[in-house]
């Protein structure tokens, strides 16, 4: 079996999560909207899942709208605000958001909106002064991620939310990578909207949620049969939601275990920095997720290193999974201003709750040799 070090791309469903989902496929198959016993059973599962997600976020269950994925939550937040506030046509977001946000920004511009994209410094940090200066009376929404999927850099969500509130602007947070890795508390942070995706924290793929603070006016993204209090139509994915609920409870239980993961990640980085010349850890000086290492090797092709690691039995990624296969450095590396001879040789190593000491040791034994081999093959490499 290969060693999986790509936990920001997706995670395996925890056995507890699979167990929680199983009864809702074939045995308890009722439609949660049906007015009979089987329907009531399913509705009970949806109610329980909503309470579990709300507990994880410090929200009220009525503020949780279930959906199909992180991308859907992003669409609902941006497009829901766009439609609800026709008098406000300015949006603000950052250069390092997930590519889905940049695609939605392009759509907004096509609809006539103006989108300001804030840059970051060389460590992936925002300038709060620039954020404040960007907010205007016609700004509908400020959207910033809690944690970056490539670098793991954490944005100061509470400060950003407070800035937005002081200017009468709604604040949305993409917490897709933060859940299960750092504490997330919608009240302490003061966010208006926040989205998450179950498959990033040992839940099933194709299930997510959008936190909509009570009182926030938002147009539905999926118009349909009135499910989710009219916020998202479509028959509820009861097995998926049971899995999301269990994964949410598990994420809260396992959060203290992230200290162990952080120690493993720190050891991995320190060991590689000592063993491999011409290597950088991107975003290392900024507050980061405990599990994420974005490593850049001067004069290497990240894709080539990924393939060699794959042959050696290690699964990693080059930047975000969505940009795998593209030769150009990702938009995040460009936003950080990583020099091109490093940016092309970047791999993302992300650990998870199941990662062991032995797995990291094996990786540390293999990687320096592969880097040296690849560099030896390229006469222009460092
Ligand atoms: N936002 C961030 C920060 C992500 O890392 C991802 C997935 O990679 C998404 C959004 C999209 O989530 P999903 O795959 O559930 O659509």
mmCIF file of C-alpha atoms and ligand atoms in Angstrom:
data_model
loop_
_atom_site.group_PDB
_atom_site.id
_atom_site.type_symbol
_atom_site.label_atom_id
_atom_site.label_comp_id
_atom_site.label_asym_id
_atom_site.label_seq_id
_atom_site.Cartn_x
_atom_site.Cartn_y
_atom_site.Cartn_z
ATOM 1 C CA UNK A 1 0.000 0.000 0.000
ATOM 2 C CA UNK A 2 1.202 3.448 -0.868
ATOM 3 C CA UNK A 3 1.853 5.984 1.869
ATOM 4 C CA UNK A 4 -0.713 8.756 1.608
ATOM 5 C CA UNK A 5 0.658 12.265 2.232
ATOM 6 C CA UNK A 6 -2.017 14.241 0.366
ATOM 7 C CA UNK A 7 -4.598 14.915 3.100
ATOM 8 C CA UNK A 8 -5.413 18.427 1.800
ATOM 9 C CA UNK A 9 -6.648 16.886 -1.463
ATOM 10 C CA UNK A 10 -8.997 14.544 0.336
ATOM 11 C CA UNK A 11 -9.070 12.185 3.320
ATOM 12 C CA UNK A 12 -10.191 8.594 3.791
ATOM 13 C CA UNK A 13 -13.605 8.200 5.407
ATOM 14 C CA UNK A 14 -13.062 7.233 9.043
ATOM 15 C CA UNK A 15 -14.445 3.759 9.899
ATOM 16 C CA UNK A 16 -16.811 5.425 12.413
ATOM 17 C CA UNK A 17 -18.126 7.600 9.585
ATOM 18 C CA UNK A 18 -18.715 4.648 7.251
ATOM 19 C CA UNK A 19 -20.516 2.843 10.059
ATOM 20 C CA UNK A 20 -22.749 5.870 10.683
ATOM 21 C CA UNK A 21 -23.636 6.060 6.987
ATOM 22 C CA UNK A 22 -24.361 2.393 6.230
ATOM 23 C CA UNK A 23 -27.905 2.013 7.632
ATOM 24 C CA UNK A 24 -29.155 4.950 5.559
ATOM 25 C CA UNK A 25 -28.436 3.379 2.166
ATOM 26 C CA UNK A 26 -30.599 0.264 2.004
ATOM 27 C CA UNK A 27 -32.236 -0.379 5.347
ATOM 28 C CA UNK A 28 -33.473 3.084 6.333
ATOM 29 C CA UNK A 29 -34.011 4.520 2.883
ATOM 30 C CA UNK A 30 -36.924 6.874 3.531
ATOM 31 C CA UNK A 31 -37.104 10.332 2.006
ATOM 32 C CA UNK A 32 -36.510 12.794 4.847
ATOM 33 C CA UNK A 33 -39.474 14.787 3.514
ATOM 34 C CA UNK A 34 -41.958 11.849 3.703
ATOM 35 C CA UNK A 35 -44.689 11.904 6.350
ATOM 36 C CA UNK A 36 -44.395 8.229 7.310
ATOM 37 C CA UNK A 37 -42.248 6.279 9.736
ATOM 38 C CA UNK A 38 -39.365 5.664 7.317
ATOM 39 C CA UNK A 39 -39.366 9.338 6.362
ATOM 40 C CA UNK A 40 -39.354 10.398 10.009
ATOM 41 C CA UNK A 41 -36.362 8.143 10.674
ATOM 42 C CA UNK A 42 -34.416 9.815 7.880
ATOM 43 C CA UNK A 43 -35.502 13.258 8.998
ATOM 44 C CA UNK A 44 -34.197 12.394 12.472
ATOM 45 C CA UNK A 45 -30.793 11.569 10.951
ATOM 46 C CA UNK A 46 -30.719 14.922 9.144
ATOM 47 C CA UNK A 47 -31.687 16.762 12.343
ATOM 48 C CA UNK A 48 -28.943 14.945 14.265
ATOM 49 C CA UNK A 49 -26.341 15.724 11.588
ATOM 50 C CA UNK A 50 -27.302 19.404 11.620
ATOM 51 C CA UNK A 51 -26.830 19.519 15.386
ATOM 52 C CA UNK A 52 -23.390 17.859 15.067
ATOM 53 C CA UNK A 53 -22.197 20.312 12.414
ATOM 54 C CA UNK A 54 -23.585 23.255 14.408
ATOM 55 C CA UNK A 55 -21.784 22.026 17.538
ATOM 56 C CA UNK A 56 -18.479 21.805 15.670
ATOM 57 C CA UNK A 57 -18.814 25.421 14.494
ATOM 58 C CA UNK A 58 -20.408 26.928 17.593
ATOM 59 C CA UNK A 59 -23.488 27.740 15.512
ATOM 60 C CA UNK A 60 -27.210 27.252 15.933
ATOM 61 C CA UNK A 61 -28.555 24.249 13.940
ATOM 62 C CA UNK A 62 -30.970 26.574 12.098
ATOM 63 C CA UNK A 63 -27.940 28.425 10.695
ATOM 64 C CA UNK A 64 -26.607 25.340 8.870
ATOM 65 C CA UNK A 65 -27.664 24.734 5.249
ATOM 66 C CA UNK A 66 -26.473 21.400 3.853
ATOM 67 C CA UNK A 67 -25.181 21.196 0.306
ATOM 68 C CA UNK A 68 -23.110 19.111 -2.079
ATOM 69 C CA UNK A 69 -19.498 20.307 -1.621
ATOM 70 C CA UNK A 70 -17.148 23.153 -0.781
ATOM 71 C CA UNK A 71 -17.511 24.546 -4.282
ATOM 72 C CA UNK A 72 -21.292 24.712 -3.894
ATOM 73 C CA UNK A 73 -20.944 26.625 -0.622
ATOM 74 C CA UNK A 74 -18.690 29.134 -2.375
ATOM 75 C CA UNK A 75 -21.198 29.533 -5.205
ATOM 76 C CA UNK A 76 -24.067 29.942 -2.747
ATOM 77 C CA UNK A 77 -22.200 32.571 -0.695
ATOM 78 C CA UNK A 78 -21.087 34.745 -3.617
ATOM 79 C CA UNK A 79 -24.067 34.321 -5.901
ATOM 80 C CA UNK A 80 -26.559 34.416 -3.021
ATOM 81 C CA UNK A 81 -25.165 37.788 -1.899
ATOM 82 C CA UNK A 82 -24.955 39.065 -5.482
ATOM 83 C CA UNK A 83 -28.664 38.384 -5.998
ATOM 84 C CA UNK A 84 -29.785 39.562 -2.570
ATOM 85 C CA UNK A 85 -28.101 42.988 -2.787
ATOM 86 C CA UNK A 86 -28.622 44.391 -6.291
ATOM 87 C CA UNK A 87 -27.577 47.854 -5.050
ATOM 88 C CA UNK A 88 -24.085 46.625 -4.074
ATOM 89 C CA UNK A 89 -21.920 45.577 -6.956
ATOM 90 C CA UNK A 90 -18.421 45.416 -5.443
ATOM 91 C CA UNK A 91 -16.815 42.224 -4.107
ATOM 92 C CA UNK A 92 -13.438 41.781 -2.399
ATOM 93 C CA UNK A 93 -11.430 38.590 -2.170
ATOM 94 C CA UNK A 94 -7.778 37.487 -2.158
ATOM 95 C CA UNK A 95 -5.308 36.275 -4.756
ATOM 96 C CA UNK A 96 -4.739 32.956 -2.964
ATOM 97 C CA UNK A 97 -8.327 31.711 -2.688
ATOM 98 C CA UNK A 98 -9.267 28.328 -4.128
ATOM 99 C CA UNK A 99 -9.533 28.368 -7.926
ATOM 100 C CA UNK A 100 -13.326 27.991 -7.586
ATOM 101 C CA UNK A 101 -13.449 31.490 -6.054
ATOM 102 C CA UNK A 102 -11.527 32.927 -8.982
ATOM 103 C CA UNK A 103 -13.917 31.229 -11.400
ATOM 104 C CA UNK A 104 -16.883 32.700 -9.498
ATOM 105 C CA UNK A 105 -15.178 36.138 -9.528
ATOM 106 C CA UNK A 106 -14.945 35.868 -13.331
ATOM 107 C CA UNK A 107 -18.673 35.068 -13.435
ATOM 108 C CA UNK A 108 -19.450 38.067 -11.195
ATOM 109 C CA UNK A 109 -17.461 40.375 -13.475
ATOM 110 C CA UNK A 110 -19.374 38.993 -16.436
ATOM 111 C CA UNK A 111 -22.589 39.958 -14.604
ATOM 112 C CA UNK A 112 -21.323 43.521 -14.260
ATOM 113 C CA UNK A 113 -19.836 43.349 -10.752
ATOM 114 C CA UNK A 114 -16.439 44.755 -9.813
ATOM 115 C CA UNK A 115 -14.120 42.371 -7.971
ATOM 116 C CA UNK A 116 -11.058 43.589 -6.065
ATOM 117 C CA UNK A 117 -8.440 40.866 -5.581
ATOM 118 C CA UNK A 118 -6.069 41.568 -2.686
ATOM 119 C CA UNK A 119 -2.469 40.419 -2.955
ATOM 120 C CA UNK A 120 -0.381 38.755 -0.246
ATOM 121 C CA UNK A 121 3.240 39.140 0.848
ATOM 122 C CA UNK A 122 5.999 36.604 0.241
ATOM 123 C CA UNK A 123 4.777 34.510 3.189
ATOM 124 C CA UNK A 124 1.162 34.482 1.998
ATOM 125 C CA UNK A 125 -0.028 37.103 4.527
ATOM 126 C CA UNK A 126 -2.644 39.804 3.909
ATOM 127 C CA UNK A 127 -2.061 43.488 4.659
ATOM 128 C CA UNK A 128 -5.003 44.421 6.918
ATOM 129 C CA UNK A 129 -4.587 48.099 5.994
ATOM 130 C CA UNK A 130 -5.055 47.208 2.339
ATOM 131 C CA UNK A 131 -8.105 45.094 3.233
ATOM 132 C CA UNK A 132 -9.662 48.016 5.105
ATOM 133 C CA UNK A 133 -8.899 50.445 2.272
ATOM 134 C CA UNK A 134 -10.575 48.122 -0.235
ATOM 135 C CA UNK A 135 -13.973 48.138 1.516
ATOM 136 C CA UNK A 136 -16.428 50.724 0.131
ATOM 137 C CA UNK A 137 -20.049 51.700 0.690
ATOM 138 C CA UNK A 138 -21.015 49.603 -2.361
ATOM 139 C CA UNK A 139 -19.022 46.534 -1.246
ATOM 140 C CA UNK A 140 -21.417 43.613 -0.834
ATOM 141 C CA UNK A 141 -19.001 40.941 0.392
ATOM 142 C CA UNK A 142 -15.463 40.378 1.651
ATOM 143 C CA UNK A 143 -14.442 36.745 1.237
ATOM 144 C CA UNK A 144 -11.237 35.220 2.582
ATOM 145 C CA UNK A 145 -10.211 31.679 3.371
ATOM 146 C CA UNK A 146 -9.399 30.506 6.892
ATOM 147 C CA UNK A 147 -6.512 28.319 5.693
ATOM 148 C CA UNK A 148 -4.825 28.069 2.329
ATOM 149 C CA UNK A 149 -4.990 24.668 0.651
ATOM 150 C CA UNK A 150 -1.467 24.918 -0.818
ATOM 151 C CA UNK A 151 0.630 26.727 1.795
ATOM 152 C CA UNK A 152 -1.558 26.080 4.847
ATOM 153 C CA UNK A 153 -1.182 29.780 5.755
ATOM 154 C CA UNK A 154 -3.924 30.954 8.130
ATOM 155 C CA UNK A 155 -5.641 34.297 7.625
ATOM 156 C CA UNK A 156 -6.683 36.349 10.719
ATOM 157 C CA UNK A 157 -10.374 35.596 10.258
ATOM 158 C CA UNK A 158 -11.659 37.399 13.365
ATOM 159 C CA UNK A 159 -9.796 40.595 12.402
ATOM 160 C CA UNK A 160 -11.063 40.407 8.825
ATOM 161 C CA UNK A 161 -14.646 39.828 9.987
ATOM 162 C CA UNK A 162 -14.407 42.792 12.393
ATOM 163 C CA UNK A 163 -13.086 45.043 9.615
ATOM 164 C CA UNK A 164 -15.940 44.009 7.328
ATOM 165 C CA UNK A 165 -18.540 44.549 10.045
ATOM 166 C CA UNK A 166 -17.175 48.020 10.863
ATOM 167 C CA UNK A 167 -17.759 48.965 7.207
ATOM 168 C CA UNK A 168 -21.197 47.352 6.906
ATOM 169 C CA UNK A 169 -19.849 44.637 4.575
ATOM 170 C CA UNK A 170 -20.805 40.951 4.826
ATOM 171 C CA UNK A 171 -17.917 38.566 5.513
ATOM 172 C CA UNK A 172 -17.595 35.065 4.086
ATOM 173 C CA UNK A 173 -14.955 32.560 5.139
ATOM 174 C CA UNK A 174 -13.939 29.474 3.159
ATOM 175 C CA UNK A 175 -13.108 27.092 6.007
ATOM 176 C CA UNK A 176 -12.777 24.020 3.770
ATOM 177 C CA UNK A 177 -9.159 23.358 4.799
ATOM 178 C CA UNK A 178 -9.429 24.577 8.389
ATOM 179 C CA UNK A 179 -12.049 22.172 9.734
ATOM 180 C CA UNK A 180 -10.547 19.388 11.804
ATOM 181 C CA UNK A 181 -7.088 20.997 11.743
ATOM 182 C CA UNK A 182 -7.592 24.206 13.765
ATOM 183 C CA UNK A 183 -10.480 25.357 15.980
ATOM 184 C CA UNK A 184 -13.298 27.015 14.045
ATOM 185 C CA UNK A 185 -15.872 29.059 15.952
ATOM 186 C CA UNK A 186 -18.271 31.168 13.915
ATOM 187 C CA UNK A 187 -19.308 33.322 16.901
ATOM 188 C CA UNK A 188 -15.771 34.001 18.142
ATOM 189 C CA UNK A 189 -14.734 34.775 14.567
ATOM 190 C CA UNK A 190 -17.830 36.882 13.898
ATOM 191 C CA UNK A 191 -18.351 35.587 10.360
ATOM 192 C CA UNK A 192 -21.611 35.942 8.417
ATOM 193 C CA UNK A 193 -21.094 32.999 6.047
ATOM 194 C CA UNK A 194 -18.722 29.999 6.227
ATOM 195 C CA UNK A 195 -18.493 26.901 4.072
ATOM 196 C CA UNK A 196 -17.040 23.447 4.680
ATOM 197 C CA UNK A 197 -16.711 20.128 2.862
ATOM 198 C CA UNK A 198 -16.954 16.710 4.538
ATOM 199 C CA UNK A 199 -14.315 14.927 2.447
ATOM 200 C CA UNK A 200 -11.557 17.157 3.811
ATOM 201 C CA UNK A 201 -12.078 15.891 7.358
ATOM 202 C CA UNK A 202 -12.668 12.138 7.061
ATOM 203 C CA UNK A 203 -16.260 12.440 5.897
ATOM 204 C CA UNK A 204 -17.726 11.377 2.540
ATOM 205 C CA UNK A 205 -17.224 13.159 -0.769
ATOM 206 C CA UNK A 206 -20.105 15.178 -2.214
ATOM 207 C CA UNK A 207 -21.457 16.593 1.065
ATOM 208 C CA UNK A 208 -20.904 20.020 2.580
ATOM 209 C CA UNK A 209 -22.532 22.810 4.507
ATOM 210 C CA UNK A 210 -22.855 26.567 4.489
ATOM 211 C CA UNK A 211 -23.204 28.424 7.787
ATOM 212 C CA UNK A 212 -25.554 31.364 7.280
ATOM 213 C CA UNK A 213 -25.655 33.617 10.336
ATOM 214 C CA UNK A 214 -29.197 34.221 11.511
ATOM 215 C CA UNK A 215 -30.458 37.452 9.963
ATOM 216 C CA UNK A 216 -28.194 37.328 6.877
ATOM 217 C CA UNK A 217 -30.242 37.711 3.730
ATOM 218 C CA UNK A 218 -29.080 35.285 1.069
ATOM 219 C CA UNK A 219 -30.802 34.096 -2.127
ATOM 220 C CA UNK A 220 -30.946 30.314 -2.544
ATOM 221 C CA UNK A 221 -28.412 28.897 -4.973
ATOM 222 C CA UNK A 222 -30.352 25.727 -5.798
ATOM 223 C CA UNK A 223 -34.011 26.566 -6.256
ATOM 224 C CA UNK A 224 -36.237 23.564 -5.712
ATOM 225 C CA UNK A 225 -38.568 21.759 -3.373
ATOM 226 C CA UNK A 226 -38.090 23.924 -0.302
ATOM 227 C CA UNK A 227 -35.633 21.641 1.502
ATOM 228 C CA UNK A 228 -33.107 23.255 3.854
ATOM 229 C CA UNK A 229 -35.730 25.945 4.670
ATOM 230 C CA UNK A 230 -35.823 26.943 1.038
ATOM 231 C CA UNK A 231 -32.077 27.627 1.005
ATOM 232 C CA UNK A 232 -31.085 24.553 -1.023
ATOM 233 C CA UNK A 233 -33.586 22.442 -2.916
ATOM 234 C CA UNK A 234 -33.141 18.712 -3.556
ATOM 235 C CA UNK A 235 -33.892 15.522 -1.634
ATOM 236 C CA UNK A 236 -31.504 15.304 1.294
ATOM 237 C CA UNK A 237 -28.486 13.008 0.934
ATOM 238 C CA UNK A 238 -29.268 11.205 4.177
ATOM 239 C CA UNK A 239 -26.313 8.733 4.189
ATOM 240 C CA UNK A 240 -23.927 11.558 3.268
ATOM 241 C CA UNK A 241 -25.316 13.841 5.950
ATOM 242 C CA UNK A 242 -25.100 11.098 8.579
ATOM 243 C CA UNK A 243 -21.434 10.798 7.551
ATOM 244 C CA UNK A 244 -20.868 14.559 7.689
ATOM 245 C CA UNK A 245 -22.425 14.669 11.159
ATOM 246 C CA UNK A 246 -20.236 11.854 12.485
ATOM 247 C CA UNK A 247 -17.141 13.352 10.845
ATOM 248 C CA UNK A 248 -17.912 16.692 12.525
ATOM 249 C CA UNK A 249 -18.087 15.097 15.966
ATOM 250 C CA UNK A 250 -14.885 13.172 15.223
ATOM 251 C CA UNK A 251 -13.107 16.344 14.058
ATOM 252 C CA UNK A 252 -13.821 18.015 17.394
ATOM 253 C CA UNK A 253 -12.693 14.908 19.353
ATOM 254 C CA UNK A 254 -9.482 14.609 17.366
ATOM 255 C CA UNK A 255 -8.455 18.263 17.333
ATOM 256 C CA UNK A 256 -6.028 17.860 20.270
ATOM 257 C CA UNK A 257 -4.275 15.146 18.195
ATOM 258 C CA UNK A 258 -3.240 17.805 15.696
ATOM 259 C CA UNK A 259 -0.379 18.694 18.053
ATOM 260 C CA UNK A 260 1.199 15.331 17.216
ATOM 261 C CA UNK A 261 0.690 15.986 13.494
ATOM 262 C CA UNK A 262 2.310 19.434 13.832
ATOM 263 C CA UNK A 263 5.358 17.885 15.523
ATOM 264 C CA UNK A 264 5.667 15.325 12.704
ATOM 265 C CA UNK A 265 5.374 18.052 10.065
ATOM 266 C CA UNK A 266 7.964 20.222 11.825
ATOM 267 C CA UNK A 267 10.363 17.282 12.035
ATOM 268 C CA UNK A 268 9.827 16.536 8.349
ATOM 269 C CA UNK A 269 10.628 20.129 7.350
ATOM 270 C CA UNK A 270 13.645 20.483 9.655
ATOM 271 C CA UNK A 271 15.110 17.198 8.443
ATOM 272 C CA UNK A 272 14.666 18.066 4.757
ATOM 273 C CA UNK A 273 16.052 21.593 5.171
ATOM 274 C CA UNK A 274 19.159 19.993 6.677
ATOM 275 C CA UNK A 275 19.492 17.300 4.017
ATOM 276 C CA UNK A 276 18.504 18.994 0.751
ATOM 277 C CA UNK A 277 20.294 22.093 -0.582
ATOM 278 C CA UNK A 278 18.241 24.625 -2.572
ATOM 279 C CA UNK A 279 14.962 23.924 -0.793
ATOM 280 C CA UNK A 280 12.424 26.353 0.683
ATOM 281 C CA UNK A 281 9.328 25.907 2.807
ATOM 282 C CA UNK A 282 6.736 28.340 1.475
ATOM 283 C CA UNK A 283 4.818 30.371 4.058
ATOM 284 C CA UNK A 284 7.034 29.036 6.878
ATOM 285 C CA UNK A 285 7.145 32.388 8.681
ATOM 286 C CA UNK A 286 3.367 32.814 8.746
ATOM 287 C CA UNK A 287 0.903 31.060 11.061
ATOM 288 C CA UNK A 288 0.086 27.790 9.273
ATOM 289 C CA UNK A 289 -2.073 24.683 9.461
ATOM 290 C CA UNK A 290 -0.365 21.965 11.517
ATOM 291 C CA UNK A 291 -0.335 19.421 8.677
ATOM 292 C CA UNK A 292 0.786 21.293 5.552
ATOM 293 C CA UNK A 293 4.245 21.645 3.940
ATOM 294 C CA UNK A 294 4.683 23.343 0.605
ATOM 295 C CA UNK A 295 8.253 22.520 -0.421
ATOM 296 C CA UNK A 296 10.052 24.172 -3.343
ATOM 297 C CA UNK A 297 13.190 22.641 -4.864
ATOM 298 C CA UNK A 298 15.356 24.892 -7.002
ATOM 299 C CA UNK A 299 15.847 23.735 -10.567
ATOM 300 C CA UNK A 300 13.460 20.778 -10.372
ATOM 301 C CA UNK A 301 10.176 19.912 -12.069
ATOM 302 C CA UNK A 302 7.622 19.309 -9.308
ATOM 303 C CA UNK A 303 5.754 16.963 -11.641
ATOM 304 C CA UNK A 304 8.859 14.807 -12.146
ATOM 305 C CA UNK A 305 9.442 14.586 -8.401
ATOM 306 C CA UNK A 306 5.790 13.694 -7.838
ATOM 307 C CA UNK A 307 6.063 10.851 -10.372
ATOM 308 C CA UNK A 308 9.253 9.502 -8.784
ATOM 309 C CA UNK A 309 7.687 9.680 -5.329
ATOM 310 C CA UNK A 310 4.648 7.879 -6.698
ATOM 311 C CA UNK A 311 6.895 5.090 -8.034
ATOM 312 C CA UNK A 312 8.514 4.908 -4.605
ATOM 313 C CA UNK A 313 5.055 4.516 -3.014
ATOM 314 C CA UNK A 314 4.368 8.041 -1.743
ATOM 315 C CA UNK A 315 1.279 10.084 -2.711
ATOM 316 C CA UNK A 316 1.866 13.845 -2.649
ATOM 317 C CA UNK A 317 0.653 16.668 -4.826
ATOM 318 C CA UNK A 318 2.081 19.598 -6.776
ATOM 319 C CA UNK A 319 0.287 22.635 -5.373
ATOM 320 C CA UNK A 320 -3.491 22.278 -5.490
ATOM 321 C CA UNK A 321 -4.892 19.039 -6.899
ATOM 322 C CA UNK A 322 -6.888 21.032 -9.447
ATOM 323 C CA UNK A 323 -3.724 22.415 -11.042
ATOM 324 C CA UNK A 324 -1.959 19.035 -11.227
ATOM 325 C CA UNK A 325 -1.009 18.352 -14.808
ATOM 326 C CA UNK A 326 -0.474 22.047 -15.531
ATOM 327 C CA UNK A 327 3.118 23.042 -16.067
ATOM 328 C CA UNK A 328 2.740 26.637 -14.865
ATOM 329 C CA UNK A 329 3.272 27.420 -11.174
ATOM 330 C CA UNK A 330 -0.064 27.710 -9.376
ATOM 331 C CA UNK A 331 -1.757 31.075 -8.817
ATOM 332 C CA UNK A 332 -0.860 30.774 -5.124
ATOM 333 C CA UNK A 333 2.888 30.437 -5.810
ATOM 334 C CA UNK A 334 2.678 33.374 -8.190
ATOM 335 C CA UNK A 335 0.816 35.465 -5.587
ATOM 336 C CA UNK A 336 3.610 34.753 -3.069
ATOM 337 C CA UNK A 337 6.174 35.790 -5.665
ATOM 338 C CA UNK A 338 8.093 32.506 -5.367
ATOM 339 C CA UNK A 339 11.035 32.727 -7.804
ATOM 340 C CA UNK A 340 10.208 30.719 -10.968
ATOM 341 C CA UNK A 341 13.200 28.345 -10.602
ATOM 342 C CA UNK A 342 11.793 27.312 -7.190
ATOM 343 C CA UNK A 343 8.090 27.589 -8.072
ATOM 344 C CA UNK A 344 8.310 25.003 -10.854
ATOM 345 C CA UNK A 345 9.789 22.496 -8.421
ATOM 346 C CA UNK A 346 7.107 22.608 -5.758
ATOM 347 C CA UNK A 347 5.396 19.708 -4.067
ATOM 348 C CA UNK A 348 2.734 19.792 -1.369
ATOM 349 C CA UNK A 349 3.098 17.265 1.436
ATOM 350 C CA UNK A 350 0.092 17.119 3.749
ATOM 351 C CA UNK A 351 -0.193 14.877 6.785
ATOM 352 C CA UNK A 352 -3.323 13.654 8.519
ATOM 353 C CA UNK A 353 -4.579 12.094 11.708
ATOM 354 C CA UNK A 354 -3.641 8.583 10.441
ATOM 355 C CA UNK A 355 -0.036 9.583 9.501
ATOM 356 C CA UNK A 356 2.598 7.626 11.466
ATOM 357 C CA UNK A 357 6.202 8.319 12.511
ATOM 358 C CA UNK A 358 7.275 5.396 10.335
ATOM 359 C CA UNK A 359 5.593 6.882 7.258
ATOM 360 C CA UNK A 360 7.382 10.193 7.754
ATOM 361 C CA UNK A 361 10.712 8.407 8.390
ATOM 362 C CA UNK A 362 10.311 6.457 5.150
ATOM 363 C CA UNK A 363 9.570 9.643 3.235
ATOM 364 C CA UNK A 364 12.611 11.353 4.744
ATOM 365 C CA UNK A 365 14.791 8.456 3.647
ATOM 366 C CA UNK A 366 13.542 8.524 0.068
ATOM 367 C CA UNK A 367 13.103 12.201 -0.832
ATOM 368 C CA UNK A 368 16.679 13.606 -0.646
ATOM 369 C CA UNK A 369 17.976 10.817 -2.907
ATOM 370 C CA UNK A 370 15.237 11.397 -5.499
ATOM 371 C CA UNK A 371 15.944 15.143 -5.561
ATOM 372 C CA UNK A 372 19.672 14.497 -6.039
ATOM 373 C CA UNK A 373 18.969 11.957 -8.821
ATOM 374 C CA UNK A 374 16.667 14.318 -10.708
ATOM 375 C CA UNK A 375 19.121 17.177 -10.385
ATOM 376 C CA UNK A 376 21.954 14.961 -11.632
ATOM 377 C CA UNK A 377 19.910 14.199 -14.748
ATOM 378 C CA UNK A 378 19.523 17.910 -15.517
ATOM 379 C CA UNK A 379 22.830 19.609 -16.301
ATOM 380 C CA UNK A 380 21.277 23.049 -15.695
ATOM 381 C CA UNK A 381 19.901 22.180 -12.279
ATOM 382 C CA UNK A 382 21.526 23.407 -9.138
HETATM 383 N N1 LIG B 1 -11.936 25.607 -0.895
HETATM 384 C C1 LIG B 1 -10.735 25.119 -0.565
HETATM 385 C C2 LIG B 1 -9.797 25.949 0.249
HETATM 386 C C3 LIG B 1 -10.363 23.835 -0.977
HETATM 387 O O1 LIG B 1 -9.169 23.347 -0.643
HETATM 388 C C4 LIG B 1 -11.267 23.075 -1.760
HETATM 389 C C5 LIG B 1 -10.888 21.725 -2.266
HETATM 390 O O2 LIG B 1 -9.774 21.487 -2.626
HETATM 391 C C6 LIG B 1 -12.517 23.634 -2.067
HETATM 392 C C7 LIG B 1 -12.817 24.902 -1.609
HETATM 393 C C8 LIG B 1 -13.525 22.890 -2.887
HETATM 394 O O3 LIG B 1 -14.118 21.876 -2.121
HETATM 395 P P1 LIG B 1 -14.907 20.667 -2.818
HETATM 396 O O4 LIG B 1 -13.857 19.745 -3.360
HETATM 397 O O5 LIG B 1 -15.699 20.032 -1.732
HETATM 398 O O6 LIG B 1 -15.768 21.268 -3.868
#
